[in-house]
mmCIF file of C-alpha atoms in Angstrom:
data_model
loop_
_atom_site.group_PDB
_atom_site.id
_atom_site.type_symbol
_atom_site.label_atom_id
_atom_site.label_comp_id
_atom_site.label_asym_id
_atom_site.label_seq_id
_atom_site.Cartn_x
_atom_site.Cartn_y
_atom_site.Cartn_z
ATOM 1 C CA MET V 203 33.060 0.541 40.394
ATOM 2 C CA ALA V 204 33.434 -1.682 38.077
ATOM 3 C CA ARG V 205 31.292 -0.283 34.151
ATOM 4 C CA THR V 206 28.188 -3.072 33.548
ATOM 5 C CA ARG V 207 27.326 -2.841 29.937
ATOM 6 C CA ARG V 208 24.308 -4.803 28.379
ATOM 7 C CA ARG V 209 25.239 -6.652 25.447
ATOM 8 C CA LEU V 210 23.089 -7.854 22.695
ATOM 9 C CA ARG V 211 23.299 -11.640 22.287
ATOM 10 C CA SER V 212 25.164 -11.786 18.974
ATOM 11 C CA SER V 213 21.863 -14.739 18.299
ATOM 12 C CA THR V 214 19.407 -11.767 19.106
ATOM 13 C CA VAL V 215 21.668 -9.423 16.610
ATOM 14 C CA VAL V 216 22.175 -12.469 13.870
ATOM 15 C CA LEU V 217 18.405 -13.129 13.865
ATOM 16 C CA GLY V 218 16.848 -9.247 14.119
ATOM 17 C CA GLY V 219 19.378 -9.210 10.756
ATOM 18 C CA MET V 220 17.783 -11.582 9.263
ATOM 19 C CA GLY V 221 14.151 -10.238 9.661
ATOM 20 C CA VAL V 222 14.965 -7.197 8.626
ATOM 21 C CA LEU V 223 16.634 -8.915 5.063
ATOM 22 C CA ALA V 224 13.948 -11.580 4.610
ATOM 23 C CA ALA V 225 11.225 -8.486 4.393
ATOM 24 C CA ALA V 226 13.145 -6.625 2.738
ATOM 25 C CA LEU V 227 13.039 -9.249 0.471
ATOM 26 C CA SER V 228 10.269 -10.401 0.339
ATOM 27 C CA ALA V 229 8.765 -6.891 -0.132
ATOM 28 C CA CYS V 230 10.464 -6.285 -4.069
ATOM 29 C CA GLY V 231 11.601 -10.368 -5.062
ATOM 30 C CA SER V 232 8.845 -11.580 -5.162
ATOM 31 C CA ASP V 233 5.528 -11.159 -7.728
ATOM 32 C CA PRO V 234 2.831 -9.243 -6.904
ATOM 33 C CA ASP V 235 -0.255 -9.934 -4.758
ATOM 34 C CA ARG V 236 -2.829 -10.912 -7.697
ATOM 35 C CA ARG V 237 -6.579 -11.760 -8.478
ATOM 36 C CA CYS V 238 -8.239 -12.937 -11.353
ATOM 37 C CA VAL V 239 -11.300 -10.471 -12.414
ATOM 38 C CA ASP V 240 -13.958 -10.479 -15.055
ATOM 39 C CA ARG V 241 -13.279 -6.387 -16.155
ATOM 40 C CA ASP V 242 -16.456 -6.501 -17.333
ATOM 41 C CA SER V 243 -17.984 -6.473 -13.886
ATOM 42 C CA TYR V 244 -16.904 -3.060 -12.531
ATOM 43 C CA THR V 245 -19.502 -2.128 -10.203
ATOM 44 C CA LEU V 246 -19.076 1.397 -8.320
ATOM 45 C CA GLY V 247 -18.261 0.414 -4.377
ATOM 46 C CA ASP V 248 -17.496 -3.434 -4.933
ATOM 47 C CA GLY V 249 -14.953 -2.930 -7.908
ATOM 48 C CA TYR V 250 -14.232 -5.832 -9.843
ATOM 49 C CA LYS V 251 -15.647 -9.508 -9.519
ATOM 50 C CA VAL V 252 -13.321 -12.203 -8.724
ATOM 51 C CA VAL V 253 -13.081 -15.623 -11.448
ATOM 52 C CA SER V 254 -11.325 -18.434 -10.792
ATOM 53 C CA ASP V 255 -7.608 -18.009 -12.001
ATOM 54 C CA LYS V 256 -8.539 -20.446 -14.561
ATOM 55 C CA ASN V 257 -10.146 -17.706 -16.522
ATOM 56 C CA CYS V 258 -6.927 -15.213 -16.563
ATOM 57 C CA SER V 259 -3.688 -16.270 -19.052
ATOM 58 C CA SER V 260 -0.112 -17.360 -17.339
ATOM 59 C CA GLY V 261 0.906 -14.335 -19.710
ATOM 60 C CA SER V 262 0.281 -10.934 -19.790
ATOM 61 C CA ARG V 263 -2.435 -9.658 -21.645
ATOM 62 C CA SER V 264 -2.079 -9.468 -25.416
ATOM 63 C CA SER V 265 -4.707 -8.962 -27.937
ATOM 64 C CA GLY V 266 -7.493 -8.548 -25.199
ATOM 65 C CA SER V 267 -9.714 -11.086 -26.768
ATOM 66 C CA VAL V 268 -9.930 -14.762 -25.374
ATOM 67 C CA GLY V 269 -7.691 -16.947 -26.510
ATOM 68 C CA LYS V 270 -8.564 -20.294 -28.843
ATOM 69 C CA GLY V 271 -8.905 -23.342 -26.373
ATOM 70 C CA ARG V 272 -10.193 -21.324 -23.454
ATOM 71 C CA SER V 273 -13.310 -22.311 -21.635
ATOM 72 C CA SER V 274 -14.217 -18.734 -20.108
ATOM 73 C CA ARG V 275 -16.949 -17.808 -18.441
ATOM 74 C CA ALA V 276 -15.874 -14.645 -18.275
ATOM 75 C CA ALA V 277 -15.511 -13.473 -21.062
ATOM 76 C CA ASP V 278 -12.736 -10.271 -20.206
ATOM 77 C CA ALA V 279 -10.660 -11.538 -17.451
ATOM 78 C CA GLU V 280 -7.196 -10.744 -16.350
ATOM 79 C CA TRP V 281 -5.067 -10.067 -13.727
ATOM 80 C CA TYR V 282 -5.533 -7.357 -10.999
ATOM 81 C CA TYR V 283 -2.360 -6.714 -8.788
ATOM 82 C CA ASP V 284 -1.950 -5.571 -5.364
ATOM 83 C CA SER V 285 -5.621 -4.959 -4.794
ATOM 84 C CA ASP V 286 -8.141 -5.189 -2.025
ATOM 85 C CA VAL V 287 -10.528 -7.868 -2.152
ATOM 86 C CA ARG V 288 -14.029 -8.419 -0.172
ATOM 87 C CA SER V 289 -16.370 -10.233 -0.402
ATOM 88 C CA GLY V 290 -16.140 -11.783 -3.735
ATOM 89 C CA TYR V 291 -15.136 -8.283 -5.327
ATOM 90 C CA ALA V 292 -11.243 -6.500 -5.679
ATOM 91 C CA ARG V 293 -11.110 -3.080 -5.839
ATOM 92 C CA ASN V 294 -7.634 -0.232 -5.477
ATOM 93 C CA GLY V 295 -5.627 -2.281 -7.847
ATOM 94 C CA THR V 296 -3.621 -1.940 -10.807
ATOM 95 C CA PHE V 297 -4.038 -4.321 -14.110
ATOM 96 C CA SER V 298 -0.679 -3.179 -15.032
ATOM 97 C CA ARG V 299 1.845 -5.761 -13.359
ATOM 98 C CA SER V 300 4.792 -3.232 -13.632
ATOM 99 C CA GLU V 301 3.255 -0.581 -12.078
ATOM 100 C CA ALA V 302 2.146 -3.599 -9.120
ATOM 101 C CA VAL V 303 6.133 -3.816 -8.369
ATOM 102 C CA ASP V 304 7.062 -0.010 -8.703
ATOM 103 C CA ARG V 305 4.419 0.570 -5.558
ATOM 104 C CA GLY V 306 7.121 -1.938 -3.469
ATOM 105 C CA GLY V 307 7.621 -2.225 -0.163
ATOM 106 C CA PHE V 308 11.157 -1.068 1.568
ATOM 107 C CA GLY V 309 14.088 -1.190 0.250
ATOM 108 C CA CYS V 310 13.068 -1.478 -3.574
ATOM 109 C CA SER V 311 14.349 0.383 -5.910
ATOM 110 C CA GLY V 312 11.853 0.902 -8.296
ATOM 111 C CA SER V 313 12.514 0.294 -11.358
ATOM 112 C CA GLY V 314 10.002 -2.434 -11.917
ATOM 113 C CA GLY V 315 11.131 -5.998 -13.873
ATOM 114 C CA GLY V 316 9.399 -8.005 -16.367
#
């Protein structure tokens, strides 16, 4: 009797491997999800009010004050990472970018960059 084997086609194996690799790289290689929020707007149950990205500086928070030349409705706006967003409010996140990176997914080393 001839023994028959079912083989996976090489294209299936390659595509499956590429998918796993892409998931691992995207979990570790990209910046964490971030929202610009008003730190003074926190309410229990809702979280922080999400404001326009232009209210947050592109860099990290330096002295805690709004920089010159920034016309901001939100007096204390800052990036809030890896949060749940609902109805214009963000919660369960962190203001620390490195902490958000350390939360990383599959295949991450745990050593946050930045």
